[in-house]
Amino acid sequence: MTFHTLGLSLPLLNAIESMGYNEPTPIQAKAIPFIVKGTDVLAIAQTGTGKTAAFALPILEEFLQFPKRVKANAPRALILAPTRELAQQIFEAIEGFAQHTTIKSAVAYGGVSMVTQTKALEAGIDILVATPGRLMDHMRQKTVDLSALECLVLDEADRMLDMGFIKDIRAILRYCPAQKQSVLLSATMSAEIRGLARSMLHSPKVIEIAPNKDVALIEQTIYRVAQSRKRDLLRDLIVDNRWEQTLVFTRMKHAAARLAHHLEKDGFTVASIHGDKTQSARARALADFKAKKVQILVATDVAARGIDIEELPHVVNFELPANAEDYVHRIGRTGRAGQTGTAVSLMSAAEQPQLEAIETLIKKQLNVIEPEGYASEDEEFLIEEKKAAPAKKKPQERKPRREPRGMPFEPKEKSFARRSENRQRVKKSDIGFDYVLPEFDFDRRR
Ligand code: AMP
């Protein structure tokens, strides 16, 4: 199948060609014929599958075929995205696809002045890309009018629900005309997504793109390491393997800021994107990383969701994500468009349940390595003690002498080491631990 056979007009075909797209991705081949006909669509697809073009191209095709403008600030298509970065990225993609047309688009998100956005709206637009909060601000100030809307797209709907946007979405829907086409894209299918789809889609075409398709080319490794030694291991991995562009994920914004600070002290060039940064600082960090001005970008899931970085060879999970699906999103940043990539996760003992959830989701057992020299001081103490102990002594009869104040010992899952033949036990394999200290993030307690 080619873009030509999908029935797209010459200005779009020329733009696609200049952007280097040779053939449609599966989501594009499946969704474009339906969206172009005006059918409602529910697409289960992740970022990296080419989903932006899958909804943007048919909308542009429709507007090329039937140009009209009712009112300056009344868009014909509205695309809602959960984060500013994703909204900006969608807007840029649309500008690229529409480069040989007169179709106008604008983007509206928080953290920057409303004035420029209002001016762009007043100048007359066909397509508006927005985050829900900022769109509501424009609706309140009557700087946008949704009465002429013909098509509504909700991108990364699952993330919008996770981020608590459901009330805003429902409020926005009330201001949209009942007669319109709706497209809902989500990386995952949950009961909540089904509920939202039922309430906003009419006889939708459901398209599902296999969830772990793009992770096949990614070499995934889990390093089992003490929480307190993660920073050292990360530094050594980057230096020893001569990693250049590396994207590091943390769960919390303060952890991202702290890690970026430490990596800078280690001599790396680092940028970070997280919720405590201003929008211009986030945009600058992303631009610097994309332009290879900085070697490492530290990001939280929320800030980095959906962002697309070409030729990104290394992704590091500084902590395993709480939500297994986020693992696929995070590592999907690398290994794009047939390229290979590496995804490394630093896992403390306390994160073992997250690993199991990830392995269940991706239906694959991951290679777990216990690198030499990165156990915590308490673990090292136990290892030394174990080595010194007489061989006959049964491990379960012994109790470790040291115990951190207020911290009970937890039984270690014996099955951990044996879960897979693939598990590479670099250390402790012949020691036969029965107990390890629970992991402790000393930084968090400060
Ligand atoms: P998306 O899932 O929309 O974020 O797209 C992920 C990446 O794939 C972006 O860098 C797109 O430019 C690229 N892309 C989308 N469609 C195609 C295609 N048909 N051929 C090559 N690259 C594509």
Coordinates of C-alpha atoms and ligand atoms in Angstrom, one line a residue:
M1 CA 0.0 0.0 0.0
T2 CA 1.2 3.5 -0.7
F3 CA 0.0 7.0 0.4
H4 CA -1.2 7.5 -3.1
T5 CA -3.6 4.5 -2.9
L6 CA -5.0 5.9 0.3
G7 CA -6.4 8.7 -1.9
L8 CA -4.4 11.7 -0.6
S9 CA -4.1 14.8 -2.7
L10 CA -0.8 15.9 -4.3
P11 CA 0.1 18.7 -1.8
L12 CA -0.1 16.2 1.0
L13 CA 1.8 13.5 -1.0
N14 CA 4.5 16.0 -1.8
A15 CA 4.8 17.0 1.9
I16 CA 4.9 13.4 3.0
E17 CA 7.6 12.6 0.5
S18 CA 9.7 15.5 1.6
M19 CA 9.4 14.3 5.2
G20 CA 10.8 10.9 4.2
Y21 CA 7.7 8.8 4.6
N22 CA 7.8 6.0 1.9
E23 CA 4.8 4.0 2.9
P24 CA 2.0 4.2 5.4
T25 CA 2.6 2.6 8.8
P26 CA -0.1 0.0 9.9
I27 CA -2.1 2.5 11.8
Q28 CA -2.1 4.9 8.9
A29 CA -3.1 2.2 6.4
K30 CA -5.9 1.1 8.7
A31 CA -7.2 4.5 10.0
I32 CA -6.9 6.9 7.1
P33 CA -9.6 5.3 4.9
F34 CA -12.1 5.5 7.7
I35 CA -11.3 8.9 9.0
V36 CA -11.4 10.4 5.5
K37 CA -14.9 9.0 5.1
G38 CA -16.1 10.7 8.3
T39 CA -16.4 7.5 10.4
D40 CA -15.7 7.7 14.2
V41 CA -12.6 5.8 15.1
L42 CA -11.2 4.3 18.3
A43 CA -7.5 3.5 17.8
I44 CA -5.4 1.6 20.3
A45 CA -1.9 2.6 19.3
Q46 CA 1.1 3.9 21.1
T47 CA 3.3 6.8 20.2
G48 CA 5.9 5.9 17.6
T49 CA 3.4 4.0 15.5
G50 CA 2.8 7.0 13.2
K51 CA -0.6 7.8 14.8
T52 CA -0.3 11.6 14.4
A53 CA -0.2 11.3 10.6
A54 CA -3.0 8.7 10.8
F55 CA -5.5 11.3 12.1
A56 CA -3.9 14.5 10.7
L57 CA -3.6 13.5 7.0
P58 CA -7.3 12.6 6.5
I59 CA -8.4 15.8 8.3
L60 CA -6.2 17.8 6.0
E61 CA -7.5 15.9 3.0
E62 CA -11.1 16.7 4.0
F63 CA -10.2 20.4 4.4
L64 CA -8.4 20.5 1.1
Q65 CA -11.4 19.0 -0.7
F66 CA -14.0 21.2 1.1
P67 CA -12.3 24.5 2.1
K68 CA -14.4 26.9 4.1
R69 CA -14.2 29.3 7.0
V70 CA -17.2 30.3 9.0
K71 CA -15.5 32.5 11.6
A72 CA -11.9 33.5 12.4
N73 CA -11.6 31.9 15.8
A74 CA -13.8 28.8 15.1
P75 CA -11.6 25.8 14.2
R76 CA -13.1 23.0 12.1
A77 CA -10.9 20.4 13.8
L78 CA -9.8 20.3 17.5
I79 CA -7.0 18.0 18.6
L80 CA -6.7 17.6 22.4
A81 CA -3.4 16.3 23.8
P82 CA -2.4 15.7 27.5
T83 CA 0.9 17.5 27.6
R84 CA 2.3 20.7 26.2
E85 CA 5.2 18.8 24.5
L86 CA 2.9 16.5 22.7
A87 CA 0.6 19.3 21.6
Q88 CA 3.6 21.2 20.2
Q89 CA 4.8 18.1 18.5
I90 CA 1.4 17.4 16.9
F91 CA 1.2 21.0 15.8
E92 CA 4.6 20.8 14.1
A93 CA 3.7 17.6 12.4
I94 CA 0.5 19.2 11.0
E95 CA 2.4 22.3 9.9
G96 CA 4.8 19.9 8.0
F97 CA 2.0 18.0 6.3
A98 CA 0.1 21.2 5.4
Q99 CA 3.2 23.0 4.1
H100 CA 1.9 23.1 0.5
T101 CA -1.6 24.0 1.4
T102 CA -3.4 27.2 2.8
I103 CA -4.8 25.3 5.7
K104 CA -4.1 27.1 9.0
S105 CA -3.4 25.6 12.3
A106 CA -2.5 26.9 15.8
V107 CA -1.5 25.4 19.1
A108 CA -2.6 26.4 22.6
Y109 CA -1.2 25.2 25.9
G110 CA -0.5 26.5 29.3
G111 CA 2.7 28.0 30.7
V112 CA 3.0 30.6 28.0
S113 CA 1.2 33.8 27.3
M114 CA -2.4 33.6 26.0
V115 CA -1.9 36.7 23.9
T116 CA 0.0 35.1 21.0
Q117 CA -2.4 32.2 21.0
T118 CA -5.4 34.6 20.9
K119 CA -3.8 36.5 17.9
A120 CA -3.2 33.2 16.1
L121 CA -6.9 32.2 16.7
E122 CA -8.2 35.6 15.5
A123 CA -6.1 35.4 12.4
G124 CA -8.3 32.5 11.3
I125 CA -7.6 28.8 11.8
D126 CA -8.8 25.4 10.5
I127 CA -7.1 23.2 13.0
L128 CA -6.5 23.8 16.7
V129 CA -4.2 21.6 18.8
A130 CA -4.6 22.2 22.5
T131 CA -4.2 20.9 26.0
P132 CA -7.6 20.7 27.8
G133 CA -6.7 23.3 30.6
R134 CA -5.6 26.0 28.2
L135 CA -8.5 25.4 25.8
M136 CA -10.9 25.9 28.8
D137 CA -9.1 29.2 29.5
H138 CA -9.7 30.3 25.9
M139 CA -13.3 29.1 26.1
R140 CA -13.9 31.2 29.3
Q141 CA -12.4 34.3 27.6
K142 CA -14.4 33.6 24.5
T143 CA -11.3 33.7 22.4
V144 CA -12.2 30.4 20.8
D145 CA -15.5 29.3 19.4
L146 CA -16.2 25.5 19.1
S147 CA -19.5 25.8 17.3
A148 CA -18.1 25.1 13.9
L149 CA -16.3 22.0 14.9
E150 CA -16.5 19.1 12.4
C151 CA -13.9 16.8 13.9
L152 CA -12.6 16.2 17.4
V153 CA -9.5 14.1 18.1
L154 CA -8.5 13.0 21.6
D155 CA -4.9 11.9 21.5
E156 CA -3.4 9.7 24.3
A157 CA -6.8 9.6 25.9
D158 CA -5.6 7.1 28.6
R159 CA -3.0 9.6 29.7
M160 CA -5.6 12.4 29.8
L161 CA -7.7 10.3 32.1
D162 CA -4.6 9.4 34.3
M163 CA -3.8 13.1 34.6
G164 CA -7.4 13.9 35.8
F165 CA -8.6 15.7 32.6
I166 CA -11.9 13.8 32.4
K167 CA -14.0 16.7 33.8
D168 CA -12.4 19.2 31.4
I169 CA -12.9 16.8 28.5
R170 CA -16.6 16.4 29.4
A171 CA -17.0 20.2 29.8
I172 CA -15.3 20.7 26.4
L173 CA -17.6 18.1 24.8
R174 CA -20.7 20.0 26.0
Y175 CA -19.5 23.0 23.9
C176 CA -18.9 21.0 20.8
P177 CA -21.7 20.4 18.2
A178 CA -23.4 17.0 18.6
Q179 CA -23.0 16.4 14.9
K180 CA -19.3 15.9 14.4
Q181 CA -16.7 13.2 13.7
S182 CA -14.8 11.9 16.8
V183 CA -11.5 10.1 16.9
L184 CA -10.1 8.6 20.1
L185 CA -6.6 7.4 20.4
S186 CA -5.3 5.5 23.4
A187 CA -2.2 3.5 24.1
T188 CA -4.2 1.1 26.3
M189 CA -7.8 -0.2 26.4
S190 CA -9.2 0.1 29.9
A191 CA -12.8 0.1 31.3
E192 CA -12.5 3.9 31.6
I193 CA -11.5 4.3 27.9
R194 CA -14.3 2.0 26.9
G195 CA -16.7 4.2 28.9
L196 CA -15.4 7.3 27.3
A197 CA -15.5 5.8 23.8
R198 CA -19.1 4.7 24.4
S199 CA -20.1 8.2 25.4
M200 CA -18.4 10.1 22.6
L201 CA -18.2 7.8 19.6
H202 CA -21.0 6.7 17.2
S203 CA -20.6 3.2 15.6
P204 CA -16.8 3.6 15.7
K205 CA -14.3 1.6 13.7
V206 CA -12.0 0.0 16.2
I207 CA -8.4 -0.3 15.2
E208 CA -5.8 -2.0 17.3
I209 CA -2.1 -1.9 16.7
A210 CA -0.1 -4.6 18.6
P211 CA 1.2 -3.1 21.9
N212 CA 4.7 -4.4 21.9
K213 CA 5.5 -4.3 18.3
D214 CA 8.2 -1.6 18.5
V215 CA 9.9 -3.1 21.5
A216 CA 11.1 -6.1 19.5
L217 CA 14.2 -4.3 18.2
I218 CA 15.1 -3.0 21.5
E219 CA 17.8 -4.7 23.6
Q220 CA 16.4 -4.7 27.1
T221 CA 18.4 -5.2 30.2
I222 CA 17.5 -5.0 33.9
Y223 CA 20.3 -4.2 36.3
R224 CA 19.6 -5.3 39.9
V225 CA 21.2 -2.7 42.1
A226 CA 20.8 -1.1 45.5
Q227 CA 18.8 2.1 45.3
S228 CA 21.6 4.1 46.8
R229 CA 24.0 2.9 44.1
K230 CA 21.9 3.6 41.1
R231 CA 23.5 7.0 40.4
D232 CA 27.0 5.4 40.4
L233 CA 25.9 2.6 38.1
L234 CA 24.3 5.0 35.7
R235 CA 27.4 7.1 35.5
D236 CA 29.6 4.1 34.9
L237 CA 27.3 2.6 32.3
I238 CA 27.3 5.9 30.3
V239 CA 31.1 6.3 30.6
D240 CA 32.1 2.6 30.1
N241 CA 29.8 2.1 27.1
R242 CA 30.5 5.6 25.7
W243 CA 26.8 6.3 25.4
E244 CA 26.1 9.5 23.7
Q245 CA 22.4 10.6 23.6
T246 CA 20.8 9.1 26.6
L247 CA 17.2 9.7 27.9
V248 CA 16.8 8.9 31.6
F249 CA 13.4 8.4 33.1
T250 CA 12.5 9.0 36.8
R251 CA 9.1 8.7 38.4
M252 CA 9.0 11.9 40.4
K253 CA 9.9 15.4 39.4
H254 CA 12.2 16.0 42.5
A255 CA 14.1 12.8 41.6
A256 CA 14.6 14.1 38.1
A257 CA 15.9 17.4 39.3
R258 CA 18.2 15.8 41.9
L259 CA 19.6 13.2 39.4
A260 CA 20.2 15.9 36.7
H261 CA 22.2 17.9 39.4
H262 CA 24.3 14.9 40.3
L263 CA 25.0 14.0 36.7
E264 CA 26.1 17.6 36.0
K265 CA 28.5 17.3 39.0
D266 CA 29.9 14.2 37.4
G267 CA 30.8 16.3 34.4
F268 CA 28.0 15.4 31.9
T269 CA 26.0 18.0 30.0
V270 CA 22.4 17.5 31.2
A271 CA 19.0 18.9 30.7
S272 CA 15.8 17.9 32.4
I273 CA 12.1 18.2 31.8
H274 CA 9.6 17.8 34.6
G275 CA 6.6 19.5 36.1
D276 CA 8.5 22.1 38.1
K277 CA 10.1 23.6 35.0
T278 CA 8.6 26.5 33.1
Q279 CA 7.3 25.7 29.7
S280 CA 10.1 27.7 28.0
A281 CA 12.7 25.8 30.1
R282 CA 11.1 22.5 29.1
A283 CA 11.0 23.4 25.4
R284 CA 14.7 24.6 25.5
A285 CA 15.8 21.3 27.3
L286 CA 14.1 19.2 24.7
A287 CA 15.4 21.3 21.8
D288 CA 19.0 21.2 23.2
F289 CA 18.8 17.4 23.6
K290 CA 17.4 16.9 20.1
A291 CA 20.1 19.2 18.7
K292 CA 22.7 17.0 20.6
K293 CA 23.9 20.0 22.6
V294 CA 23.4 18.0 25.8
Q295 CA 24.3 14.4 26.2
I296 CA 21.7 13.4 28.8
L297 CA 18.0 14.3 29.2
V298 CA 16.4 13.4 32.5
A299 CA 12.6 13.4 32.3
T300 CA 9.5 12.3 34.2
D301 CA 6.8 10.2 32.4
V302 CA 4.3 13.0 32.4
A303 CA 6.6 15.5 30.7
A304 CA 8.1 13.0 28.3
R305 CA 4.9 11.2 27.2
G306 CA 4.6 11.2 23.5
I307 CA 7.7 13.1 22.7
D308 CA 9.5 11.9 19.6
I309 CA 13.3 12.0 19.3
E310 CA 14.8 10.7 16.2
E311 CA 17.7 8.3 16.4
L312 CA 17.7 8.0 20.2
P313 CA 20.0 5.0 20.9
H314 CA 19.7 4.7 24.7
V315 CA 16.9 4.9 27.2
V316 CA 17.4 4.3 31.0
N317 CA 14.8 3.7 33.5
F318 CA 16.3 5.1 36.7
E319 CA 13.4 3.5 38.5
L320 CA 10.9 1.0 37.0
P321 CA 7.6 2.8 36.3
A322 CA 4.7 2.1 38.7
N323 CA 2.5 1.4 35.7
A324 CA 3.8 -1.5 33.4
E325 CA 2.4 0.3 30.3
D326 CA 4.7 3.2 30.9
Y327 CA 7.6 0.9 30.5
V328 CA 6.6 0.2 26.9
H329 CA 6.1 4.0 26.4
R330 CA 9.4 4.8 27.9
I331 CA 11.5 2.3 26.0
G332 CA 9.5 3.0 22.8
R333 CA 11.5 6.2 22.6
T334 CA 14.4 4.2 21.2
G335 CA 14.4 1.6 18.4
R336 CA 12.1 3.7 16.3
A337 CA 11.4 3.1 12.6
G338 CA 13.4 -0.1 12.4
Q339 CA 16.5 1.2 14.2
T340 CA 18.0 -0.8 17.1
G341 CA 18.2 0.7 20.6
T342 CA 19.1 -0.2 24.1
A343 CA 16.8 0.1 27.1
V344 CA 18.4 -0.3 30.5
S345 CA 16.4 -0.4 33.8
L346 CA 18.0 0.0 37.2
M347 CA 15.9 -2.1 39.6
S348 CA 16.2 -2.2 43.4
A349 CA 14.9 -5.2 45.3
A350 CA 11.7 -3.3 46.2
E351 CA 10.9 -2.9 42.5
Q352 CA 10.7 -6.7 41.8
P353 CA 6.8 -6.7 41.6
Q354 CA 7.0 -4.0 38.9
L355 CA 9.4 -6.2 36.8
E356 CA 6.9 -9.0 37.1
A357 CA 4.0 -6.8 35.9
I358 CA 6.2 -5.6 32.9
E359 CA 7.1 -9.1 31.9
T360 CA 3.5 -10.2 32.0
L361 CA 2.5 -7.2 29.8
I362 CA 5.2 -7.7 27.2
K363 CA 5.0 -11.5 27.4
K364 CA 8.7 -11.8 27.7
Q365 CA 11.2 -12.5 30.4
L366 CA 13.8 -9.8 30.6
N367 CA 17.5 -10.3 31.1
V368 CA 18.4 -9.5 34.7
I369 CA 22.0 -8.7 35.6
E370 CA 23.5 -8.2 39.0
P371 CA 26.6 -6.1 38.3
E372 CA 29.5 -6.5 40.6
G373 CA 30.2 -3.8 43.1
Y374 CA 26.8 -2.0 43.2
A375 CA 25.2 -3.6 46.3
S376 CA 24.4 -1.2 49.2
E377 CA 26.8 -1.1 52.1
D378 CA 24.4 -3.2 54.1
E379 CA 24.2 -5.8 51.4
E380 CA 28.0 -5.8 51.0
F381 CA 28.3 -6.5 54.7
L382 CA 25.9 -9.4 54.4
I383 CA 27.8 -10.8 51.4
E384 CA 31.1 -10.6 53.2
E385 CA 29.6 -12.2 56.3
K386 CA 28.1 -15.0 54.2
K387 CA 31.4 -15.7 52.5
A388 CA 33.2 -15.9 55.8
A389 CA 30.6 -18.2 57.3
P390 CA 31.4 -21.9 57.6
A391 CA 30.2 -23.9 54.6
K392 CA 28.1 -26.4 56.7
K393 CA 26.0 -23.8 58.4
K394 CA 22.5 -23.6 57.0
P395 CA 21.7 -20.1 55.7
Q396 CA 18.3 -19.9 57.3
E397 CA 19.6 -20.6 60.7
R398 CA 21.8 -17.5 60.6
K399 CA 20.5 -14.0 61.3
P400 CA 22.3 -11.0 60.0
R401 CA 23.8 -9.0 62.9
R402 CA 23.1 -5.6 61.6
E403 CA 19.7 -4.3 61.2
P404 CA 18.8 -0.7 60.3
R405 CA 16.8 1.0 63.0
G406 CA 13.0 0.5 62.6
M407 CA 13.4 -1.6 59.5
P408 CA 12.2 -5.2 59.7
F409 CA 13.9 -7.8 57.6
E410 CA 11.9 -9.0 54.7
P411 CA 12.1 -12.5 53.3
K412 CA 13.6 -12.4 49.8
E413 CA 11.7 -14.3 47.2
K414 CA 13.9 -17.3 46.6
S415 CA 12.4 -17.9 43.2
F416 CA 13.8 -14.6 42.0
A417 CA 17.2 -16.1 41.0
R418 CA 15.6 -19.1 39.4
R419 CA 12.8 -17.5 37.5
S420 CA 14.7 -17.7 34.3
E421 CA 17.5 -19.6 32.8
N422 CA 18.4 -16.3 31.1
R423 CA 19.0 -14.5 34.4
Q424 CA 22.7 -13.7 34.5
R425 CA 23.8 -14.0 38.1
V426 CA 27.1 -12.2 38.1
K427 CA 27.1 -12.0 41.9
K428 CA 25.7 -13.8 44.9
S429 CA 24.7 -16.7 42.8
D430 CA 26.5 -19.2 44.9
I431 CA 25.8 -17.5 48.2
G432 CA 22.2 -18.6 48.6
F433 CA 20.7 -15.6 50.5
D434 CA 17.6 -16.0 52.4
Y435 CA 17.3 -12.4 53.6
V436 CA 18.2 -9.1 52.1
L437 CA 17.6 -5.7 53.6
P438 CA 14.7 -3.9 52.1
E439 CA 15.8 -1.1 49.8
F440 CA 16.0 2.3 51.3
D441 CA 16.1 5.6 49.4
F442 CA 18.1 7.7 51.8
D443 CA 17.7 10.8 49.6
R444 CA 14.0 10.8 50.0
R445 CA 14.2 10.9 53.7
R446 CA 16.3 14.1 53.7
Ligands
AMP1 P1 4.0 9.3 16.0 O1 3.6 8.0 16.5 O2 2.9 10.0 15.3 O3 4.6 10.1 17.2 O4 5.2 9.2 15.0 C1 6.4 8.6 15.3 C2 7.5 9.0 14.3 O5 7.3 8.2 13.1 C3 7.6 10.4 13.9 O6 9.0 10.8 13.9 C4 7.1 10.4 12.5 O7 7.7 11.5 11.7 C5 7.5 9.1 12.0 N1 6.6 8.6 11.0 C6 5.2 8.6 11.0 N2 4.7 8.0 9.9 C7 5.7 7.5 9.2 C8 5.9 6.8 7.9 N3 4.8 6.5 7.2 N4 7.1 6.6 7.5 C9 8.2 6.9 8.2 N5 8.2 7.6 9.4 C10 6.9 7.9 9.8

